[in-house]
PDB file of C-alpha atoms in Angstrom:
ATOM      1  CA  UNK A   1     102.099 -16.310 148.503  1.00  0.00           C
ATOM      2  CA  UNK A   2     104.226 -13.652 146.821  1.00  0.00           C
ATOM      3  CA  UNK A   3     108.017 -13.376 146.913  1.00  0.00           C
ATOM      4  CA  UNK A   4     109.846 -10.198 145.852  1.00  0.00           C
ATOM      5  CA  UNK A   5     113.599 -10.469 145.400  1.00  0.00           C
ATOM      6  CA  UNK A   6     115.292  -7.222 146.441  1.00  0.00           C
ATOM      7  CA  UNK A   7     118.813  -8.636 146.139  1.00  0.00           C
ATOM      8  CA  UNK A   8     120.255 -12.091 145.534  1.00  0.00           C
ATOM      9  CA  UNK A   9     123.976 -11.776 144.814  1.00  0.00           C
ATOM     10  CA  UNK A  10     126.931 -12.725 146.990  1.00  0.00           C
ATOM     11  CA  UNK A  11     129.645 -10.432 148.340  1.00  0.00           C
ATOM     12  CA  UNK A  12     129.570  -6.687 147.668  1.00  0.00           C
ATOM     13  CA  UNK A  13     126.901  -4.568 145.925  1.00  0.00           C
ATOM     14  CA  UNK A  14     127.440  -3.428 142.345  1.00  0.00           C
ATOM     15  CA  UNK A  15     125.663  -0.765 140.347  1.00  0.00           C
ATOM     16  CA  UNK A  16     123.360  -3.424 138.898  1.00  0.00           C
ATOM     17  CA  UNK A  17     123.256  -6.126 141.625  1.00  0.00           C
ATOM     18  CA  UNK A  18     122.373  -6.129 145.301  1.00  0.00           C
ATOM     19  CA  UNK A  19     123.232  -8.436 148.221  1.00  0.00           C
ATOM     20  CA  UNK A  20     120.623 -10.636 149.846  1.00  0.00           C
ATOM     21  CA  UNK A  21     117.223  -9.282 150.795  1.00  0.00           C
ATOM     22  CA  UNK A  22     113.700 -10.360 149.961  1.00  0.00           C
ATOM     23  CA  UNK A  23     110.089  -9.860 150.990  1.00  0.00           C
ATOM     24  CA  UNK A  24     107.614 -12.686 151.475  1.00  0.00           C
ATOM     25  CA  UNK A  25     103.903 -11.854 151.473  1.00  0.00           C
ATOM     26  CA  UNK A  26     101.818 -14.645 152.959  1.00  0.00           C
ATOM     27  CA  UNK A  27      98.354 -14.452 154.526  1.00  0.00           C
ATOM     28  CA  UNK A  28      98.456 -10.645 154.824  1.00  0.00           C
ATOM     29  CA  UNK A  29     101.902 -10.674 156.467  1.00  0.00           C
ATOM     30  CA  UNK A  30     104.840  -8.895 154.864  1.00  0.00           C
ATOM     31  CA  UNK A  31     108.030 -10.534 156.140  1.00  0.00           C
ATOM     32  CA  UNK A  32     111.449  -9.044 155.320  1.00  0.00           C
ATOM     33  CA  UNK A  33     114.119 -11.739 155.040  1.00  0.00           C
ATOM     34  CA  UNK A  34     117.706 -10.511 155.384  1.00  0.00           C
ATOM     35  CA  UNK A  35     118.618  -6.872 154.891  1.00  0.00           C
ATOM     36  CA  UNK A  36     121.752  -6.382 152.842  1.00  0.00           C
ATOM     37  CA  UNK A  37     123.091  -2.964 151.933  1.00  0.00           C
ATOM     38  CA  UNK A  38     120.631  -0.984 149.807  1.00  0.00           C
ATOM     39  CA  UNK A  39     117.534  -2.821 150.974  1.00  0.00           C
ATOM     40  CA  UNK A  40     115.479   0.294 151.681  1.00  0.00           C
ATOM     41  CA  UNK A  41     116.240   1.677 148.218  1.00  0.00           C
ATOM     42  CA  UNK A  42     115.001  -1.570 146.660  1.00  0.00           C
ATOM     43  CA  UNK A  43     111.893  -1.521 148.870  1.00  0.00           C
ATOM     44  CA  UNK A  44     111.056   1.873 147.396  1.00  0.00           C
ATOM     45  CA  UNK A  45     111.913   0.778 143.866  1.00  0.00           C
ATOM     46  CA  UNK A  46     109.509  -2.155 144.248  1.00  0.00           C
ATOM     47  CA  UNK A  47     106.798   0.050 145.840  1.00  0.00           C
ATOM     48  CA  UNK A  48     106.658  -1.977 149.052  1.00  0.00           C
ATOM     49  CA  UNK A  49     105.113  -0.057 151.943  1.00  0.00           C
ATOM     50  CA  UNK A  50     107.545   0.357 154.829  1.00  0.00           C
ATOM     51  CA  UNK A  51     104.655   0.468 157.310  1.00  0.00           C
ATOM     52  CA  UNK A  52     103.623  -3.100 156.472  1.00  0.00           C
ATOM     53  CA  UNK A  53     106.977  -4.525 157.604  1.00  0.00           C
ATOM     54  CA  UNK A  54     106.589  -5.639 161.213  1.00  0.00           C
ATOM     55  CA  UNK A  55     108.941  -8.657 161.302  1.00  0.00           C
ATOM     56  CA  UNK A  56     112.504  -8.853 159.957  1.00  0.00           C
ATOM     57  CA  UNK A  57     114.425 -12.141 159.874  1.00  0.00           C
ATOM     58  CA  UNK A  58     118.240 -12.013 159.682  1.00  0.00           C
ATOM     59  CA  UNK A  59     119.966 -15.283 158.773  1.00  0.00           C
ATOM     60  CA  UNK A  60     123.462 -14.394 159.975  1.00  0.00           C
ATOM     61  CA  UNK A  61     125.754 -11.486 160.733  1.00  0.00           C
ATOM     62  CA  UNK A  62     127.852 -11.357 157.573  1.00  0.00           C
ATOM     63  CA  UNK A  63     127.541  -7.867 156.139  1.00  0.00           C
ATOM     64  CA  UNK A  64     125.917  -8.789 152.848  1.00  0.00           C
ATOM     65  CA  UNK A  65     122.921 -10.008 154.850  1.00  0.00           C
ATOM     66  CA  UNK A  66     122.529  -7.316 157.514  1.00  0.00           C
ATOM     67  CA  UNK A  67     124.411  -4.073 156.713  1.00  0.00           C
ATOM     68  CA  UNK A  68     121.179  -2.455 155.519  1.00  0.00           C
ATOM     69  CA  UNK A  69     119.343  -3.026 158.795  1.00  0.00           C
ATOM     70  CA  UNK A  70     120.406   0.012 160.813  1.00  0.00           C
ATOM     71  CA  UNK A  71     119.617   2.287 157.877  1.00  0.00           C
ATOM     72  CA  UNK A  72     116.136   0.846 157.520  1.00  0.00           C
ATOM     73  CA  UNK A  73     115.487   1.078 161.271  1.00  0.00           C
ATOM     74  CA  UNK A  74     116.637   4.720 161.212  1.00  0.00           C
ATOM     75  CA  UNK A  75     114.435   5.546 158.236  1.00  0.00           C
ATOM     76  CA  UNK A  76     111.419   4.107 160.064  1.00  0.00           C
ATOM     77  CA  UNK A  77     112.180   6.647 162.816  1.00  0.00           C
ATOM     78  CA  UNK A  78     112.358   9.532 160.348  1.00  0.00           C
ATOM     79  CA  UNK A  79     109.005   8.455 158.933  1.00  0.00           C
ATOM     80  CA  UNK A  80     107.478   8.718 162.439  1.00  0.00           C
ATOM     81  CA  UNK A  81     106.692   5.052 162.662  1.00  0.00           C
ATOM     82  CA  UNK A  82     104.557   4.120 165.661  1.00  0.00           C
ATOM     83  CA  UNK A  83     103.952   0.393 165.272  1.00  0.00           C
ATOM     84  CA  UNK A  84     106.192  -2.294 166.760  1.00  0.00           C
ATOM     85  CA  UNK A  85     109.119  -3.756 164.834  1.00  0.00           C
ATOM     86  CA  UNK A  86     110.450  -7.237 165.647  1.00  0.00           C
ATOM     87  CA  UNK A  87     113.938  -8.290 164.537  1.00  0.00           C
ATOM     88  CA  UNK A  88     114.931 -11.968 164.708  1.00  0.00           C
ATOM     89  CA  UNK A  89     118.608 -12.803 164.298  1.00  0.00           C
ATOM     90  CA  UNK A  90     121.727 -14.341 165.826  1.00  0.00           C
ATOM     91  CA  UNK A  91     122.924 -13.306 169.253  1.00  0.00           C
ATOM     92  CA  UNK A  92     124.816 -10.053 168.753  1.00  0.00           C
ATOM     93  CA  UNK A  93     122.299  -8.406 166.434  1.00  0.00           C
ATOM     94  CA  UNK A  94     120.948  -6.244 169.265  1.00  0.00           C
ATOM     95  CA  UNK A  95     124.439  -5.046 170.246  1.00  0.00           C
ATOM     96  CA  UNK A  96     125.318  -4.171 166.640  1.00  0.00           C
ATOM     97  CA  UNK A  97     122.195  -2.094 166.059  1.00  0.00           C
ATOM     98  CA  UNK A  98     121.841  -0.436 169.465  1.00  0.00           C
ATOM     99  CA  UNK A  99     125.497   0.680 169.482  1.00  0.00           C
ATOM    100  CA  UNK A 100     124.970   2.508 166.201  1.00  0.00           C
ATOM    101  CA  UNK A 101     121.731   4.045 167.430  1.00  0.00           C
ATOM    102  CA  UNK A 102     123.381   5.076 170.708  1.00  0.00           C
ATOM    103  CA  UNK A 103     126.459   6.721 169.188  1.00  0.00           C
ATOM    104  CA  UNK A 104     124.398   8.548 166.567  1.00  0.00           C
ATOM    105  CA  UNK A 105     121.792   9.555 169.159  1.00  0.00           C
ATOM    106  CA  UNK A 106     119.119   8.086 166.925  1.00  0.00           C
ATOM    107  CA  UNK A 107     117.017   6.016 169.301  1.00  0.00           C
ATOM    108  CA  UNK A 108     113.765   4.887 167.741  1.00  0.00           C
ATOM    109  CA  UNK A 109     110.495   6.574 168.580  1.00  0.00           C
ATOM    110  CA  UNK A 110     108.648   3.270 168.123  1.00  0.00           C
ATOM    111  CA  UNK A 111     108.866  -0.061 170.004  1.00  0.00           C
ATOM    112  CA  UNK A 112     111.818  -2.096 168.717  1.00  0.00           C
ATOM    113  CA  UNK A 113     112.171  -5.696 169.881  1.00  0.00           C
ATOM    114  CA  UNK A 114     115.127  -8.016 169.270  1.00  0.00           C
ATOM    115  CA  UNK A 115     114.716 -11.800 169.397  1.00  0.00           C
ATOM    116  CA  UNK A 116     118.259 -13.183 169.567  1.00  0.00           C
ATOM    117  CA  UNK A 117     118.920 -16.748 168.466  1.00  0.00           C
ATOM    118  CA  UNK A 118     121.604 -19.238 169.402  1.00  0.00           C
ATOM    119  CA  UNK A 119     119.901 -22.633 169.208  1.00  0.00           C
ATOM    120  CA  UNK A 120     121.309 -25.219 166.825  1.00  0.00           C
ATOM    121  CA  UNK A 121     117.926 -26.946 166.691  1.00  0.00           C
ATOM    122  CA  UNK A 122     114.848 -25.664 164.833  1.00  0.00           C
ATOM    123  CA  UNK A 123     112.774 -23.288 166.952  1.00  0.00           C
ATOM    124  CA  UNK A 124     109.450 -21.555 166.498  1.00  0.00           C
ATOM    125  CA  UNK A 125     109.869 -17.784 166.115  1.00  0.00           C
ATOM    126  CA  UNK A 126     106.401 -16.594 165.179  1.00  0.00           C
ATOM    127  CA  UNK A 127     102.882 -17.983 165.186  1.00  0.00           C
ATOM    128  CA  UNK A 128      99.384 -16.646 164.703  1.00  0.00           C
ATOM    129  CA  UNK A 129      96.129 -18.257 163.606  1.00  0.00           C
ATOM    130  CA  UNK A 130      97.304 -18.613 159.991  1.00  0.00           C
ATOM    131  CA  UNK A 131     101.117 -18.739 159.781  1.00  0.00           C
ATOM    132  CA  UNK A 132     104.165 -20.147 161.569  1.00  0.00           C
ATOM    133  CA  UNK A 133     107.835 -19.225 161.128  1.00  0.00           C
ATOM    134  CA  UNK A 134     110.640 -21.456 162.375  1.00  0.00           C
ATOM    135  CA  UNK A 135     114.411 -21.537 162.023  1.00  0.00           C
ATOM    136  CA  UNK A 136     116.281 -23.945 159.749  1.00  0.00           C
ATOM    137  CA  UNK A 137     119.774 -24.451 161.253  1.00  0.00           C
ATOM    138  CA  UNK A 138     122.360 -24.235 158.460  1.00  0.00           C
ATOM    139  CA  UNK A 139     126.070 -24.969 158.066  1.00  0.00           C
ATOM    140  CA  UNK A 140     128.044 -21.799 157.358  1.00  0.00           C
ATOM    141  CA  UNK A 141     131.260 -20.206 158.651  1.00  0.00           C
ATOM    142  CA  UNK A 142     129.361 -18.457 161.446  1.00  0.00           C
ATOM    143  CA  UNK A 143     126.105 -19.230 163.228  1.00  0.00           C
ATOM    144  CA  UNK A 144     123.399 -19.162 160.542  1.00  0.00           C
ATOM    145  CA  UNK A 145     119.713 -19.989 160.215  1.00  0.00           C
ATOM    146  CA  UNK A 146     117.377 -20.304 157.308  1.00  0.00           C
ATOM    147  CA  UNK A 147     113.680 -19.751 157.864  1.00  0.00           C
ATOM    148  CA  UNK A 148     110.636 -21.901 157.136  1.00  0.00           C
ATOM    149  CA  UNK A 149     107.338 -20.082 156.618  1.00  0.00           C
ATOM    150  CA  UNK A 150     104.239 -22.289 156.709  1.00  0.00           C
ATOM    151  CA  UNK A 151     100.544 -21.690 156.308  1.00  0.00           C
ATOM    152  CA  UNK A 152      98.299 -23.494 158.744  1.00  0.00           C
ATOM    153  CA  UNK A 153      95.564 -25.684 157.211  1.00  0.00           C
ATOM    154  CA  UNK A 154      92.566 -23.617 156.184  1.00  0.00           C
ATOM    155  CA  UNK A 155      88.847 -24.411 156.579  1.00  0.00           C
ATOM    156  CA  UNK A 156      87.271 -27.403 154.885  1.00  0.00           C
ATOM    157  CA  UNK A 157      85.352 -26.781 151.677  1.00  0.00           C
ATOM    158  CA  UNK A 158      81.571 -26.909 151.796  1.00  0.00           C
ATOM    159  CA  UNK A 159      79.967 -29.259 149.268  1.00  0.00           C
ATOM    160  CA  UNK A 160      76.750 -27.316 148.839  1.00  0.00           C
ATOM    161  CA  UNK A 161      74.973 -29.925 146.714  1.00  0.00           C
ATOM    162  CA  UNK A 162      75.620 -32.560 149.390  1.00  0.00           C
ATOM    163  CA  UNK A 163      74.659 -30.199 152.207  1.00  0.00           C
ATOM    164  CA  UNK A 164      71.280 -29.556 150.561  1.00  0.00           C
ATOM    165  CA  UNK A 165      70.531 -33.294 150.535  1.00  0.00           C
ATOM    166  CA  UNK A 166      70.756 -33.455 154.322  1.00  0.00           C
ATOM    167  CA  UNK A 167      68.670 -30.374 155.211  1.00  0.00           C
ATOM    168  CA  UNK A 168      71.430 -28.706 157.224  1.00  0.00           C
ATOM    169  CA  UNK A 169      70.745 -25.232 158.556  1.00  0.00           C
ATOM    170  CA  UNK A 170      72.990 -22.444 157.236  1.00  0.00           C
ATOM    171  CA  UNK A 171      73.909 -21.481 160.818  1.00  0.00           C
ATOM    172  CA  UNK A 172      75.945 -24.707 161.021  1.00  0.00           C
ATOM    173  CA  UNK A 173      78.102 -24.027 157.982  1.00  0.00           C
ATOM    174  CA  UNK A 174      80.930 -22.578 160.077  1.00  0.00           C
ATOM    175  CA  UNK A 175      80.982 -25.726 162.199  1.00  0.00           C
ATOM    176  CA  UNK A 176      81.237 -27.778 159.041  1.00  0.00           C
ATOM    177  CA  UNK A 177      84.200 -25.707 157.846  1.00  0.00           C
ATOM    178  CA  UNK A 178      85.888 -26.468 161.172  1.00  0.00           C
ATOM    179  CA  UNK A 179      85.498 -30.210 160.544  1.00  0.00           C
ATOM    180  CA  UNK A 180      82.682 -30.864 163.003  1.00  0.00           C
ATOM    181  CA  UNK A 181      79.776 -33.241 162.562  1.00  0.00           C
ATOM    182  CA  UNK A 182      76.409 -31.475 162.744  1.00  0.00           C
ATOM    183  CA  UNK A 183      72.758 -32.257 163.379  1.00  0.00           C
ATOM    184  CA  UNK A 184      70.341 -31.718 160.494  1.00  0.00           C
ATOM    185  CA  UNK A 185      66.951 -30.077 160.813  1.00  0.00           C
ATOM    186  CA  UNK A 186      65.545 -33.616 160.824  1.00  0.00           C
ATOM    187  CA  UNK A 187      67.532 -34.558 163.934  1.00  0.00           C
ATOM    188  CA  UNK A 188      70.071 -36.739 162.085  1.00  0.00           C
ATOM    189  CA  UNK A 189      73.798 -36.503 162.906  1.00  0.00           C
ATOM    190  CA  UNK A 190      75.625 -35.815 159.639  1.00  0.00           C
ATOM    191  CA  UNK A 191      79.301 -36.900 159.509  1.00  0.00           C
ATOM    192  CA  UNK A 192      81.458 -34.030 158.322  1.00  0.00           C
ATOM    193  CA  UNK A 193      83.189 -35.967 155.551  1.00  0.00           C
ATOM    194  CA  UNK A 194      79.872 -36.484 153.737  1.00  0.00           C
ATOM    195  CA  UNK A 195      79.275 -32.783 153.154  1.00  0.00           C
ATOM    196  CA  UNK A 196      82.743 -31.182 153.041  1.00  0.00           C
ATOM    197  CA  UNK A 197      85.951 -31.610 151.113  1.00  0.00           C
ATOM    198  CA  UNK A 198      89.555 -31.231 152.267  1.00  0.00           C
ATOM    199  CA  UNK A 199      90.981 -27.712 152.569  1.00  0.00           C
ATOM    200  CA  UNK A 200      93.432 -26.244 150.089  1.00  0.00           C
ATOM    201  CA  UNK A 201      96.935 -27.593 150.605  1.00  0.00           C
ATOM    202  CA  UNK A 202      98.818 -25.156 152.882  1.00  0.00           C
ATOM    203  CA  UNK A 203     101.701 -23.388 151.173  1.00  0.00           C
ATOM    204  CA  UNK A 204     105.222 -23.155 152.573  1.00  0.00           C
ATOM    205  CA  UNK A 205     108.474 -21.382 151.798  1.00  0.00           C
ATOM    206  CA  UNK A 206     111.971 -22.369 152.911  1.00  0.00           C
ATOM    207  CA  UNK A 207     114.771 -19.790 152.761  1.00  0.00           C
ATOM    208  CA  UNK A 208     118.259 -21.318 152.905  1.00  0.00           C
ATOM    209  CA  UNK A 209     121.147 -18.893 152.462  1.00  0.00           C
ATOM    210  CA  UNK A 210     124.087 -19.147 153.222  1.00  0.00           C
ATOM    211  CA  UNK A 211     125.083 -22.770 153.729  1.00  0.00           C
ATOM    212  CA  UNK A 212     127.335 -25.565 152.632  1.00  0.00           C
ATOM    213  CA  UNK A 213     125.675 -28.666 151.191  1.00  0.00           C
ATOM    214  CA  UNK A 214     123.778 -29.811 154.279  1.00  0.00           C
ATOM    215  CA  UNK A 215     121.466 -32.833 153.889  1.00  0.00           C
ATOM    216  CA  UNK A 216     120.476 -32.542 157.562  1.00  0.00           C
ATOM    217  CA  UNK A 217     117.839 -29.964 156.558  1.00  0.00           C
ATOM    218  CA  UNK A 218     115.994 -32.332 154.222  1.00  0.00           C
ATOM    219  CA  UNK A 219     113.589 -33.775 156.786  1.00  0.00           C
ATOM    220  CA  UNK A 220     112.530 -30.333 157.998  1.00  0.00           C
ATOM    221  CA  UNK A 221     111.875 -28.864 154.545  1.00  0.00           C
ATOM    222  CA  UNK A 222     110.364 -32.015 153.054  1.00  0.00           C
ATOM    223  CA  UNK A 223     107.507 -31.332 150.581  1.00  0.00           C
ATOM    224  CA  UNK A 224     107.893 -27.564 150.874  1.00  0.00           C
ATOM    225  CA  UNK A 225     106.081 -25.607 148.159  1.00  0.00           C
ATOM    226  CA  UNK A 226     109.094 -23.428 147.326  1.00  0.00           C
ATOM    227  CA  UNK A 227     112.734 -23.717 148.361  1.00  0.00           C
ATOM    228  CA  UNK A 228     115.130 -20.802 147.964  1.00  0.00           C
ATOM    229  CA  UNK A 229     118.643 -22.237 148.218  1.00  0.00           C
ATOM    230  CA  UNK A 230     121.964 -20.528 147.766  1.00  0.00           C
ATOM    231  CA  UNK A 231     124.080 -21.540 144.785  1.00  0.00           C
ATOM    232  CA  UNK A 232     127.189 -19.422 145.066  1.00  0.00           C
ATOM    233  CA  UNK A 233     129.317 -21.564 142.754  1.00  0.00           C
ATOM    234  CA  UNK A 234     129.114 -23.680 139.634  1.00  0.00           C
ATOM    235  CA  UNK A 235     130.627 -27.146 139.496  1.00  0.00           C
ATOM    236  CA  UNK A 236     133.750 -25.805 137.791  1.00  0.00           C
ATOM    237  CA  UNK A 237     134.577 -24.058 141.069  1.00  0.00           C
ATOM    238  CA  UNK A 238     133.215 -26.621 143.512  1.00  0.00           C
ATOM    239  CA  UNK A 239     136.600 -26.761 145.266  1.00  0.00           C
ATOM    240  CA  UNK A 240     135.774 -23.268 146.595  1.00  0.00           C
ATOM    241  CA  UNK A 241     132.452 -24.318 148.102  1.00  0.00           C
ATOM    242  CA  UNK A 242     133.713 -26.493 150.958  1.00  0.00           C
ATOM    243  CA  UNK A 243     136.220 -24.070 152.559  1.00  0.00           C
ATOM    244  CA  UNK A 244     133.832 -21.110 152.261  1.00  0.00           C
ATOM    245  CA  UNK A 245     130.846 -23.237 153.328  1.00  0.00           C
ATOM    246  CA  UNK A 246     128.736 -22.355 150.328  1.00  0.00           C
ATOM    247  CA  UNK A 247     126.893 -24.559 147.832  1.00  0.00           C
ATOM    248  CA  UNK A 248     126.975 -25.232 144.113  1.00  0.00           C
ATOM    249  CA  UNK A 249     123.896 -25.164 141.899  1.00  0.00           C
ATOM    250  CA  UNK A 250     123.908 -28.945 141.609  1.00  0.00           C
ATOM    251  CA  UNK A 251     124.164 -29.351 145.381  1.00  0.00           C
ATOM    252  CA  UNK A 252     121.161 -27.055 145.825  1.00  0.00           C
ATOM    253  CA  UNK A 253     119.271 -29.102 143.247  1.00  0.00           C
ATOM    254  CA  UNK A 254     120.144 -32.313 145.085  1.00  0.00           C
ATOM    255  CA  UNK A 255     118.663 -30.889 148.300  1.00  0.00           C
ATOM    256  CA  UNK A 256     115.488 -29.957 146.398  1.00  0.00           C
ATOM    257  CA  UNK A 257     115.262 -33.405 144.855  1.00  0.00           C
ATOM    258  CA  UNK A 258     115.787 -35.282 148.111  1.00  0.00           C
ATOM    259  CA  UNK A 259     113.339 -33.036 149.983  1.00  0.00           C
ATOM    260  CA  UNK A 260     110.726 -33.485 147.231  1.00  0.00           C
ATOM    261  CA  UNK A 261     109.978 -29.763 147.095  1.00  0.00           C
ATOM    262  CA  UNK A 262     107.720 -28.447 144.337  1.00  0.00           C
ATOM    263  CA  UNK A 263     109.942 -25.619 143.099  1.00  0.00           C
ATOM    264  CA  UNK A 264     113.566 -24.559 143.593  1.00  0.00           C
ATOM    265  CA  UNK A 265     114.703 -20.946 143.360  1.00  0.00           C
ATOM    266  CA  UNK A 266     118.453 -20.435 143.118  1.00  0.00           C
ATOM    267  CA  UNK A 267     120.184 -17.330 144.488  1.00  0.00           C
ATOM    268  CA  UNK A 268     123.277 -15.872 146.185  1.00  0.00           C
ATOM    269  CA  UNK A 269     125.220 -16.008 142.943  1.00  0.00           C
ATOM    270  CA  UNK A 270     128.930 -15.256 142.866  1.00  0.00           C
ATOM    271  CA  UNK A 271     129.572 -12.312 140.584  1.00  0.00           C
ATOM    272  CA  UNK A 272     132.511 -14.104 138.948  1.00  0.00           C
ATOM    273  CA  UNK A 273     130.221 -15.686 136.330  1.00  0.00           C
ATOM    274  CA  UNK A 274     129.155 -14.017 133.063  1.00  0.00           C
ATOM    275  CA  UNK A 275     125.538 -15.243 133.229  1.00  0.00           C
ATOM    276  CA  UNK A 276     123.295 -16.601 135.973  1.00  0.00           C
ATOM    277  CA  UNK A 277     121.628 -18.834 133.365  1.00  0.00           C
ATOM    278  CA  UNK A 278     124.583 -21.179 133.865  1.00  0.00           C
ATOM    279  CA  UNK A 279     123.289 -21.942 137.370  1.00  0.00           C
ATOM    280  CA  UNK A 280     119.888 -22.990 136.060  1.00  0.00           C
ATOM    281  CA  UNK A 281     121.407 -25.153 133.348  1.00  0.00           C
ATOM    282  CA  UNK A 282     123.470 -27.072 135.883  1.00  0.00           C
ATOM    283  CA  UNK A 283     120.641 -27.441 138.420  1.00  0.00           C
ATOM    284  CA  UNK A 284     118.256 -28.794 135.763  1.00  0.00           C
ATOM    285  CA  UNK A 285     120.499 -31.820 135.346  1.00  0.00           C
ATOM    286  CA  UNK A 286     119.424 -32.890 138.845  1.00  0.00           C
ATOM    287  CA  UNK A 287     116.022 -31.283 139.554  1.00  0.00           C
ATOM    288  CA  UNK A 288     113.331 -30.445 136.961  1.00  0.00           C
ATOM    289  CA  UNK A 289     111.615 -27.335 138.342  1.00  0.00           C
ATOM    290  CA  UNK A 290     114.219 -24.592 138.741  1.00  0.00           C
ATOM    291  CA  UNK A 291     113.855 -20.804 138.722  1.00  0.00           C
ATOM    292  CA  UNK A 292     116.508 -18.116 139.069  1.00  0.00           C
ATOM    293  CA  UNK A 293     116.206 -15.275 141.546  1.00  0.00           C
ATOM    294  CA  UNK A 294     117.182 -11.859 140.253  1.00  0.00           C
ATOM    295  CA  UNK A 295     116.957  -8.373 141.685  1.00  0.00           C
ATOM    296  CA  UNK A 296     113.411  -7.035 141.294  1.00  0.00           C
ATOM    297  CA  UNK A 297     111.963 -10.376 140.236  1.00  0.00           C
ATOM    298  CA  UNK A 298     108.577 -11.319 141.664  1.00  0.00           C
ATOM    299  CA  UNK A 299     107.306 -14.879 142.139  1.00  0.00           C
ATOM    300  CA  UNK A 300     103.634 -15.573 142.817  1.00  0.00           C
ATOM    301  CA  UNK A 301     102.536 -19.004 143.986  1.00  0.00           C
TER     302      UNK A 301
END
């Protein structure tokens, strides 16, 4: 699982910071999460192939999370894209994009599908044999979702030394990986647990930006491998968090602690502060495993 931060700052772009956008690579999928202004420039800067992006997830319709989308969709057209593109976002995302394409006479030459969301309960957006993606309903000023990306359990591990003891034919190894009991060459039924071990623990990634402190998400993201949670403000400005429905670094850390996640990544920093290290310092008072997002930073798990 690889996460590339294209932008992680709140409000407007600056010459050295970008609004929210990131790419998650998991099980050969390349998922684009949010698409703030300048996203396609950062994709190029980070040498991410445009053709590998087939699914884009938009959390909400505030500009710092979606103003880069029509530009990226238009660039795909100029590059003669042929493969399908799926965009998942709040109801209204299709109207926003298609109006711009219509008035600029820039209809795509590839299949473009919009999956509009309005449910306030978690819903499954994507599933294949290895990965699922579901919404995490958040609490912001407008309808907003986070996204939970989860690997499905992989095959069981073969314990070759144990397998050899029971004279099991190699043609049955795939059945063993699938958790099935098998019959040995001697006609004995061999219970699966005697010759295999548990699979690797599936990895998961929860993206939560933007939101007020919202403990209702804890059950859904419990034991997640990595949590990205917005931390727009420090405690010194916590009086600004409630009316704007954003979070402080300590509130993000409290969510991580209560959900028992393995790692917390902070992002969506207000540009009012002289150093983002201040966010990490505050979060560490509540949760021990904290990283800071930053534009161009890559996390590998």
